[in-house]
Coordinates of C-alpha atoms and ligand atoms in Angstrom, one line a residue:
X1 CA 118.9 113.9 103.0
X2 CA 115.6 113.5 100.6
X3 CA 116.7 112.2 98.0
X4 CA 113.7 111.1 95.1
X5 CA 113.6 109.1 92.2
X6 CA 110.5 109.9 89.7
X7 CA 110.5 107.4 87.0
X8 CA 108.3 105.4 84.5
X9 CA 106.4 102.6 85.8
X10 CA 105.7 101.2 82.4
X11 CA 106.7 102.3 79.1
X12 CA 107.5 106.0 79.3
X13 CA 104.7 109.3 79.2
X14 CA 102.8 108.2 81.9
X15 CA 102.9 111.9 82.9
X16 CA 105.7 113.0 85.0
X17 CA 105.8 116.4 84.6
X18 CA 102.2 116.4 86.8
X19 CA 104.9 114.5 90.0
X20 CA 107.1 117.6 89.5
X21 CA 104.6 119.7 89.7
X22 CA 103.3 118.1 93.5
X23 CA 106.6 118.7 94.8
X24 CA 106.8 122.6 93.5
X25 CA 109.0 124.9 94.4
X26 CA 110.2 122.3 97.7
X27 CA 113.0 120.6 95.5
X28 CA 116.5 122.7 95.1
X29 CA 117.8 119.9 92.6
X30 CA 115.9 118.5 89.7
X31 CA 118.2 115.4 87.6
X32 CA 118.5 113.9 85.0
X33 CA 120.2 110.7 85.0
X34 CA 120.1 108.7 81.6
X35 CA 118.2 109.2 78.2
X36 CA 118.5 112.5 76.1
X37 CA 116.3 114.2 73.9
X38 CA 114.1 111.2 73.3
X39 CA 112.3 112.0 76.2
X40 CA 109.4 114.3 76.2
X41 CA 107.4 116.1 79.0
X42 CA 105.0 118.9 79.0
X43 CA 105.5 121.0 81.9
X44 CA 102.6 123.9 82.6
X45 CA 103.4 127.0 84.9
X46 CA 100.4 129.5 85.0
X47 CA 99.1 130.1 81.2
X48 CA 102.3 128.7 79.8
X49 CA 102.8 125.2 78.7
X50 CA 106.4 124.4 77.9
X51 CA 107.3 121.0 76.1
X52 CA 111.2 119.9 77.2
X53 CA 113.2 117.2 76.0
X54 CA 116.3 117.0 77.2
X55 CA 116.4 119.8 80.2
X56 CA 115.1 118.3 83.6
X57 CA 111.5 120.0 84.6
X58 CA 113.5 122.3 87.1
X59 CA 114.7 124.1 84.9
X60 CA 111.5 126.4 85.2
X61 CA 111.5 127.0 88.6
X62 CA 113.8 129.7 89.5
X63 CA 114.9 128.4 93.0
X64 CA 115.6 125.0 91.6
X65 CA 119.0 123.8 89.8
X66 CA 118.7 121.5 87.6
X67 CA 121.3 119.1 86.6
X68 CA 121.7 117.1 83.4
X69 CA 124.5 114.1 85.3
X70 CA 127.0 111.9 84.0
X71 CA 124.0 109.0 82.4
X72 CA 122.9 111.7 80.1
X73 CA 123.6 111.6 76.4
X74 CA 123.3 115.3 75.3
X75 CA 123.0 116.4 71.5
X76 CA 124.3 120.1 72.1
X77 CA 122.3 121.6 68.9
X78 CA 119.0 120.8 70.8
X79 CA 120.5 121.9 74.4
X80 CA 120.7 125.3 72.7
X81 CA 117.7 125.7 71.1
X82 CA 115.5 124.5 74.2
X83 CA 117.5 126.9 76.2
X84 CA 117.0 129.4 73.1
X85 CA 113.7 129.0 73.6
X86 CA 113.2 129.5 76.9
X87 CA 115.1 132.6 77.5
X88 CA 112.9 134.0 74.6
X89 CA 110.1 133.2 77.0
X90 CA 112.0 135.1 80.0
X91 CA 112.9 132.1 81.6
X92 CA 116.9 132.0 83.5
X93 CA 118.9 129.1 82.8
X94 CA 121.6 129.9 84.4
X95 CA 121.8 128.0 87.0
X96 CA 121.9 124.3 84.8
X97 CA 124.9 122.2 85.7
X98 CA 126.1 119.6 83.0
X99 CA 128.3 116.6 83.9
X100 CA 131.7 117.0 81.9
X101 CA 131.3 113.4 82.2
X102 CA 128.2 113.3 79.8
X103 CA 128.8 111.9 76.3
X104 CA 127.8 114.2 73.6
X105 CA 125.7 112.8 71.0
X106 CA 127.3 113.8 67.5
X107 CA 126.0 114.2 64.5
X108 CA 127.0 110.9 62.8
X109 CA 125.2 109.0 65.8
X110 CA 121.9 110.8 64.6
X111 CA 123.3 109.6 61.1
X112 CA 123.8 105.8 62.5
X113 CA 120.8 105.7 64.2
X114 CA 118.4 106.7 61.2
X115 CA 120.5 104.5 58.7
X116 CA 120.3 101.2 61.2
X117 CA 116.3 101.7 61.7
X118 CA 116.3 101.9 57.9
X119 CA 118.0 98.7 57.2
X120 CA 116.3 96.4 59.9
X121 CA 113.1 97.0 57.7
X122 CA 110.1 95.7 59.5
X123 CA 112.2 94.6 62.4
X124 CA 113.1 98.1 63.4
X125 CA 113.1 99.5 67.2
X126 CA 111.0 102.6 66.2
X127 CA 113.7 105.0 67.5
X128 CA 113.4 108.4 68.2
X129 CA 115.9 108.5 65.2
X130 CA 118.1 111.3 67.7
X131 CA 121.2 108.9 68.3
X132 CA 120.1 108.0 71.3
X133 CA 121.3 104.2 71.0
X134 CA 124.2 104.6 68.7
X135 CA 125.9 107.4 71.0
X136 CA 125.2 104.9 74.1
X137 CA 126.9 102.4 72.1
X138 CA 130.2 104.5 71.5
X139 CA 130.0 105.2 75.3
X140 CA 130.2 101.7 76.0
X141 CA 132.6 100.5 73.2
X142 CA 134.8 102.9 74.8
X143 CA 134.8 105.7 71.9
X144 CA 132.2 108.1 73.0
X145 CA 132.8 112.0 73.2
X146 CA 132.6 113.5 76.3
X147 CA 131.3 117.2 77.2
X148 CA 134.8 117.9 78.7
X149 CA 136.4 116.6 75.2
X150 CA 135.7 120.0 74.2
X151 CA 138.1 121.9 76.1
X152 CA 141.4 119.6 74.1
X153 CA 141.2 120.4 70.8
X154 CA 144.4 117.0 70.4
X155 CA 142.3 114.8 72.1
X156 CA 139.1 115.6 70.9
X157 CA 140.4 115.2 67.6
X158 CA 141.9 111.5 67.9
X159 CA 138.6 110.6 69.6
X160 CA 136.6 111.2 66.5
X161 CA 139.3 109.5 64.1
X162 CA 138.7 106.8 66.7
X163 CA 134.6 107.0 66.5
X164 CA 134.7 107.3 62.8
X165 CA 137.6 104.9 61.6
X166 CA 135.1 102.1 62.4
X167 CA 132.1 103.8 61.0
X168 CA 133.1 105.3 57.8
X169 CA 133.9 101.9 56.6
X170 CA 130.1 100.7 57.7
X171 CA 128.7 103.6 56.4
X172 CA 130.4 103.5 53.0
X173 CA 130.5 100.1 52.6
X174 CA 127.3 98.5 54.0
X175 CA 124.7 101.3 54.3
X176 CA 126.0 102.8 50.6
X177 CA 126.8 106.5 52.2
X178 CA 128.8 108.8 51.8
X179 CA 132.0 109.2 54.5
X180 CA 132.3 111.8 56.8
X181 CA 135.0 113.8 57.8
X182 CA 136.9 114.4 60.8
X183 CA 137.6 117.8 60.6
X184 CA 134.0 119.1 59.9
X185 CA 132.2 117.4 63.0
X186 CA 135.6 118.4 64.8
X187 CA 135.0 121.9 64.0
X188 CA 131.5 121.9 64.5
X189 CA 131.5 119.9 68.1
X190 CA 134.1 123.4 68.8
X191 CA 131.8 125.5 68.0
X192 CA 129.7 124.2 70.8
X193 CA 132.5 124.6 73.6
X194 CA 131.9 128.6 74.8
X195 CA 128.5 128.6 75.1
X196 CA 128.7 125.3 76.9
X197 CA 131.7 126.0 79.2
X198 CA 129.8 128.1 82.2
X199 CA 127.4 125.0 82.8
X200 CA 130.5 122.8 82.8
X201 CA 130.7 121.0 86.6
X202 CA 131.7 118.4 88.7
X203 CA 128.4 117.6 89.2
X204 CA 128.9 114.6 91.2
X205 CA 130.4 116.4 94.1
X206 CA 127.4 118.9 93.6
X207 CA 125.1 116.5 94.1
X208 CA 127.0 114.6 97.2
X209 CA 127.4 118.2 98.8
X210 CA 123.9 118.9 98.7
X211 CA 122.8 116.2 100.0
X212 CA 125.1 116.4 103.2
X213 CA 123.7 119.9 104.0
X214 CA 119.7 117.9 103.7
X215 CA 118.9 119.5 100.7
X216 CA 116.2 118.5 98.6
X217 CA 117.3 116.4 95.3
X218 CA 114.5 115.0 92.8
X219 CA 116.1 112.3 90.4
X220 CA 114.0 112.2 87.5
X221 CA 113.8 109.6 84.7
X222 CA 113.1 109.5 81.7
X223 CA 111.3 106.6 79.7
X224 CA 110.2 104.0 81.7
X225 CA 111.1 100.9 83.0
X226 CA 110.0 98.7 80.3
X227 CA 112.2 100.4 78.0
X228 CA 114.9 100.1 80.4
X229 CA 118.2 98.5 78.3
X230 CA 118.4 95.7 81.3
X231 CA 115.0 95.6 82.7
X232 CA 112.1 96.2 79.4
X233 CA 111.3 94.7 77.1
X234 CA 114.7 93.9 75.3
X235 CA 115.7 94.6 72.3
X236 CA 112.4 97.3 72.1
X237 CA 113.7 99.2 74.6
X238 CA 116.3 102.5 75.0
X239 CA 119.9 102.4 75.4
X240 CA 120.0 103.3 79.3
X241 CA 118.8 102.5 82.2
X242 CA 115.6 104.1 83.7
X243 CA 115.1 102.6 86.5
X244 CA 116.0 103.0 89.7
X245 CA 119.1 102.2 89.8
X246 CA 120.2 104.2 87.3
X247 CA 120.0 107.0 89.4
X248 CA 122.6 105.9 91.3
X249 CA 124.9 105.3 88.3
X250 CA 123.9 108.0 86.0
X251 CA 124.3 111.0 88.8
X252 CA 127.2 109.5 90.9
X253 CA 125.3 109.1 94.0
X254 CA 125.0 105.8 95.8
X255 CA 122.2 104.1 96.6
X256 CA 122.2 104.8 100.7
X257 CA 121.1 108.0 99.8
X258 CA 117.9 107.8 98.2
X259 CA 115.3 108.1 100.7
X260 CA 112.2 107.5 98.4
X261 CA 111.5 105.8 94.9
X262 CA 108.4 107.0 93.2
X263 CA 106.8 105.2 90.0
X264 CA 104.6 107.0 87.8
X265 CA 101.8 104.7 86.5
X266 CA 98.6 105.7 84.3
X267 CA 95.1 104.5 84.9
X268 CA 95.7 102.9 81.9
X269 CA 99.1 101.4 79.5
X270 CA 100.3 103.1 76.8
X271 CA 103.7 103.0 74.4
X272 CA 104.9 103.8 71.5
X273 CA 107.3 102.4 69.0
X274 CA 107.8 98.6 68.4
X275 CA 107.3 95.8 70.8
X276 CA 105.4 93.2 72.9
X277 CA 102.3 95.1 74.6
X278 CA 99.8 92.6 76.4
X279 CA 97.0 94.6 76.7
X280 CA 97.1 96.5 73.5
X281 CA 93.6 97.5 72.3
X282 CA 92.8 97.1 68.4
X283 CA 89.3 98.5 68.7
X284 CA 86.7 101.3 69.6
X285 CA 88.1 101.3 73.1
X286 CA 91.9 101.9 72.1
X287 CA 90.6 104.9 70.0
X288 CA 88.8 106.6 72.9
X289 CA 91.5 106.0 75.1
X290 CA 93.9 107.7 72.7
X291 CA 91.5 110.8 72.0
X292 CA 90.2 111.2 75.2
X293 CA 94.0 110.7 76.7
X294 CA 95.4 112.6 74.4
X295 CA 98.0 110.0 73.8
X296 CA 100.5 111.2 70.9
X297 CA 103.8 111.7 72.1
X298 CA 105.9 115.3 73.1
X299 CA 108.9 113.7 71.2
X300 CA 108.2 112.2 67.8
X301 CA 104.2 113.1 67.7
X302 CA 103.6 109.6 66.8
X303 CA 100.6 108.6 68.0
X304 CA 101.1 105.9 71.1
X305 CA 99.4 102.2 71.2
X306 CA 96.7 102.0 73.7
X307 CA 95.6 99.4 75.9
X308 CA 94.1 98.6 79.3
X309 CA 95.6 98.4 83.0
X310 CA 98.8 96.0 83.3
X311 CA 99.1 94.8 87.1
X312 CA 101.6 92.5 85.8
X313 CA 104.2 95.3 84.5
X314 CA 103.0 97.6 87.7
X315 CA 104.0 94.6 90.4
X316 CA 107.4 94.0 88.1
X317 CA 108.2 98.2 88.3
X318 CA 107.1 97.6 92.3
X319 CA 110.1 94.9 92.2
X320 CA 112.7 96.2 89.7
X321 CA 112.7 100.0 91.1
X322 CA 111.7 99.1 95.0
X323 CA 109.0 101.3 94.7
X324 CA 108.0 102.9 97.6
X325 CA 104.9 104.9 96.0
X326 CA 103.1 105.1 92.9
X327 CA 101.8 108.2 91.4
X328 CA 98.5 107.3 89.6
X329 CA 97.7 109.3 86.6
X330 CA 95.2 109.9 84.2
X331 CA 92.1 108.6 86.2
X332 CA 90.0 111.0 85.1
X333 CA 90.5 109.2 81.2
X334 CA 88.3 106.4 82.1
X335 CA 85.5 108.2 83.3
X336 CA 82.2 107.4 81.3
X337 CA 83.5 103.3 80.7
X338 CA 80.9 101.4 82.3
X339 CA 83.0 98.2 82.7
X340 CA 87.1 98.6 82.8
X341 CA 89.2 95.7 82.2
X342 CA 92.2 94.9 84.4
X343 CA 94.6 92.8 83.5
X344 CA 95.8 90.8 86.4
X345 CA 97.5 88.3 85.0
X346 CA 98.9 86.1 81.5
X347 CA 97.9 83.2 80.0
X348 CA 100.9 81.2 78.6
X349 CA 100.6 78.8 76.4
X350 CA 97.4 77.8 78.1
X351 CA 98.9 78.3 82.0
X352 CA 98.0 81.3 83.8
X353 CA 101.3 83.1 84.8
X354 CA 101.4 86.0 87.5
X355 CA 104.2 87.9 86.6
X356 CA 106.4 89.3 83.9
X357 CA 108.1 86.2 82.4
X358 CA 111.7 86.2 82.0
X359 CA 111.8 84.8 78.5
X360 CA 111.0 87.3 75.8
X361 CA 109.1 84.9 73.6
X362 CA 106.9 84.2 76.3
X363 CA 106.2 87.9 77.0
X364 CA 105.4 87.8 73.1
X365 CA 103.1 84.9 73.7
X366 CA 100.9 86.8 76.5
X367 CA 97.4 86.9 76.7
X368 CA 96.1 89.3 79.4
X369 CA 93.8 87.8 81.7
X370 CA 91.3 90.1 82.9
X371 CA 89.0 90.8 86.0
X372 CA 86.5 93.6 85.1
X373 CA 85.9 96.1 87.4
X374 CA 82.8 98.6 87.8
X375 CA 83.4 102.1 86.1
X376 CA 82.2 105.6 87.2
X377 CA 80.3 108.3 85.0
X378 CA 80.7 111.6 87.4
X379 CA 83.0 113.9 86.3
X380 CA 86.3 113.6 89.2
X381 CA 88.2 116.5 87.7
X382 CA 87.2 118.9 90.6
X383 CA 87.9 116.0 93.2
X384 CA 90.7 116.9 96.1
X385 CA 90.6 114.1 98.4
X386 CA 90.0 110.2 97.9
X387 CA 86.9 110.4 99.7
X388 CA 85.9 113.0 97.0
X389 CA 85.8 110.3 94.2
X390 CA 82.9 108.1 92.9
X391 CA 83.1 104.8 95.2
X392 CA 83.7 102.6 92.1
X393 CA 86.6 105.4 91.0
X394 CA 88.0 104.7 94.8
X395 CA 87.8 100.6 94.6
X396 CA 89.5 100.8 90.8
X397 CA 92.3 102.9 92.6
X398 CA 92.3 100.3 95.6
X399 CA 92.2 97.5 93.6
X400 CA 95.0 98.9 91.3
X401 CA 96.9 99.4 94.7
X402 CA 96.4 96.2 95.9
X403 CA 97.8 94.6 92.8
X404 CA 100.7 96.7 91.9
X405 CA 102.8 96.1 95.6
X406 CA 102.9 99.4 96.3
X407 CA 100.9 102.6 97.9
X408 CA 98.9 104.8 95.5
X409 CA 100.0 108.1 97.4
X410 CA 99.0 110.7 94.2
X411 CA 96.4 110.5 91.5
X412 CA 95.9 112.5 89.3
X413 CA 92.5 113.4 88.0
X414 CA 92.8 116.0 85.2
X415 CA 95.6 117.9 83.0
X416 CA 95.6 121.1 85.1
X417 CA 98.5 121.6 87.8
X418 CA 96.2 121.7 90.5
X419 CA 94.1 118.4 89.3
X420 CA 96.2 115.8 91.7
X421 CA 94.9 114.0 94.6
X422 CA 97.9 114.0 97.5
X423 CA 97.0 111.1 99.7
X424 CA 100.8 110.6 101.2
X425 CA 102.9 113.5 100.6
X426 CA 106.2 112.8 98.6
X427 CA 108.9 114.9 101.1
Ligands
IMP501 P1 115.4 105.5 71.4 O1 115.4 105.8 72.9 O2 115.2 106.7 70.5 O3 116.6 104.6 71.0 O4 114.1 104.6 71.1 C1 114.0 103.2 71.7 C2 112.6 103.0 72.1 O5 112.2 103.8 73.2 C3 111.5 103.3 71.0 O6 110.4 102.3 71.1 C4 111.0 104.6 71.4 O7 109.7 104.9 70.9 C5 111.0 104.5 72.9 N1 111.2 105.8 73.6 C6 112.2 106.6 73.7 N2 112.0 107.7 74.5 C7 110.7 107.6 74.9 C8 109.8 108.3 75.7 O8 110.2 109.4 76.3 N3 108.6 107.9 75.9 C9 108.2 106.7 75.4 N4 108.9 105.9 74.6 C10 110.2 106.4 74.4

């Protein structure tokens, strides 16, 4: 019954797609749980580098199924054209199961979500603007759209009267747009029911099925878990829940079954959009990080905020997700640093704190503490084993280890497929 969670151990693209490829063609189900098409990984097979937003990575390995469950907030315009895109490319998608229990994010929720960033001004979220939050929101004030909405034409319709009664009136009368109709984003959500109909499933009984007959099922997340709606860095978060435990919700699969929770952490901290970020570098080192990273994001192409090592968010991802391994990534970015910074702890209001603090002005208060440790100048690309790494490289990933809670069982050293360090295997 090996059942994996992969997810963010701080706030999002610390390089998941490099996880998925570790664990190759051994996984038969590859899910997503929460999120939609904000996320954004690059996943490379052979020559071909494929970016994906909303599909889960398995998509591209033809023994896999992947699964988009029940957490997922699915725009079906985008589904399309990544699976457009794909076939185009000779890959079979055939084989993708969608929750009918998924909501379906509509076109006024991209509308909403675009409008509301507008109007909060300098206090915006820095959304992906794809009505990620807004369709979330319907979900949970109990007038969401489901995938299996499509297949009533009565209900469906009373469902959007309900969605929009609410937000025509915001729309016309506080954001100074125009109204939109009911029977336009009716027809047009129709026009999405054929095509989506043979990846229609029960996909909680799928899931629960295959894991009875021990087969493999990788439970991947997207974001991380400082953008997690419960668990980040509120309100500078996402609308859903990341972490591990959103697994469980977001696929319909309990928590006695997952054997193994994996967080994905980078040599270094990056994120994008607005919020509190501790180590964040304003200078000559935050630019090299960012070039030499290659840190602009899949998504949006913003370019992400750049700062050093957080053992603080690392030992609250060991806590919040029960981590049972980290995935180190990115190592091979801070080769050439003769001195690299770790932060190991805050100063708060002139008292050294040791981990995250509960109270969000205090987390905006935060002044890393650091402990400098020696850096390495020989190239660790070609490296396959720990013992393979500069001694300084292995004490920076030991000392990482030591204050994070959890085993470094993976590092990564470079962008190819075959650039990863496997210390513990994941299965
Ligand atoms: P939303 O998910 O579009 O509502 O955006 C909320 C916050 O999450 C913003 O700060 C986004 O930049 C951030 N975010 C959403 N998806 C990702 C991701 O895949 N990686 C990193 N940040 C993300």
């Amino acid at each position: 019954m090996p059942a994996l969670v992969l997810l963010g151990a701080q706030w999002g693209d610390e390089g998941k797609g490099k996880a998925t490829d570790l664990l190759g063609g051994s996984v038969d189900y590859v899910v997503r749980y929460q999120g939609g098409n904000n996320a954004g990984h690059t996943v490379v097979v052979g020559d071909q580098k494929y970016a994906l937003h909303l599909l889960p990575s398995g998509i591209l390995s033809p023994e896999c199924t992947p699964v988009i469950g029940n957490g997922v907030v699915v725009d079906p315009s985008v589904l399309f054209s990544e699976l457009n895109g794909l076939n185009e490319r000779g890959v079979d998608t055939s084989k993708l199961l969608i929750s009918g229990n998924a909501h379906i994010i509509t076109p006024y929720n991209v509308t909403v979500d675009k409008v509301t960033e507008r109007f909060l001004g300098k206090r915006k979220i820095g959304t992906t603007g794809r009505g990620i939050g807004p369709t979330y929101a319907d979900k949970i004030n109990r007038v969401g759209i489901r995938i299996q909405d499509l297949y009533d034409e009565s209900i469906l319709t009373q469902k959007v009267e309900a969605a929009l009664d609410g937000k025509n009136q915001l729309l016309t009368k506080v954001f100074n747009r125009r109204a939109i109709e009911v029977g336009k984003v009716v027809e047009e959500l129709l026009s999405y029911a054929d095509r989506l109909k043979p990846y229609v499933a029960d996909t909680v009984l799928v899931l629960n099925r295959a894991l009875e007959d021990d087969k493999v099922v990788l439970f991947e997340g997207g974001q991380g878990t400082l953008l997690d709606i419960d668990h980040g860095t509120y309100p500078f978060v996402t609308s859903s829940n990341p972490t591990a435990g959103g697994a469980c919700t977001g696929a319909g699969v309990g928590p006695t079954k997952i054997s193994r929770v994996i967080g994905i952490l980078k040599a270094y901290t990056t994120r994008v959009g607005s919020g509190p970020f501790p180590t964040e570098l304003f200078d000559e080192d935050g630019e090299a990080l960012r070039r030499i990273g290659g840190e602009r994001g899949v998504t949006t192409g913003r370019d992400r905020r750049c700062g050093w090592f957080d053992a603080v968010i690392a030992r609250y991802a060991t806590r919040v997700n029960g981590l049972t391994d980290f995935f180190l990534t990115k190592l091979d970015v801070l080769t050439g640093w003769e001195q690299i910074p770790v932060c190991v702890a805050y100063e708060i209001d002139g008292k050294r704190v040791e981990e995250l603090p509960y109270s969000q002005s205090d987390f905006h208060h935060a002044k890393p503490v650091y402990e400098t440790l020696p850096g390495w100048s020989e190239d660790i690309t070609s490296a396959k084993s720990f013992s393979d790494l500069p001694k300084n490289a292995q004490n920076y990933v030991k000392a990482l280890e030591e204050m994070s809670g959890a085993p470094i069982s993976a590092i990564g050293v470079g962008p190819g497929r075959d650039e990863t360090i496997e210390i513990n295997s994941f299965l």
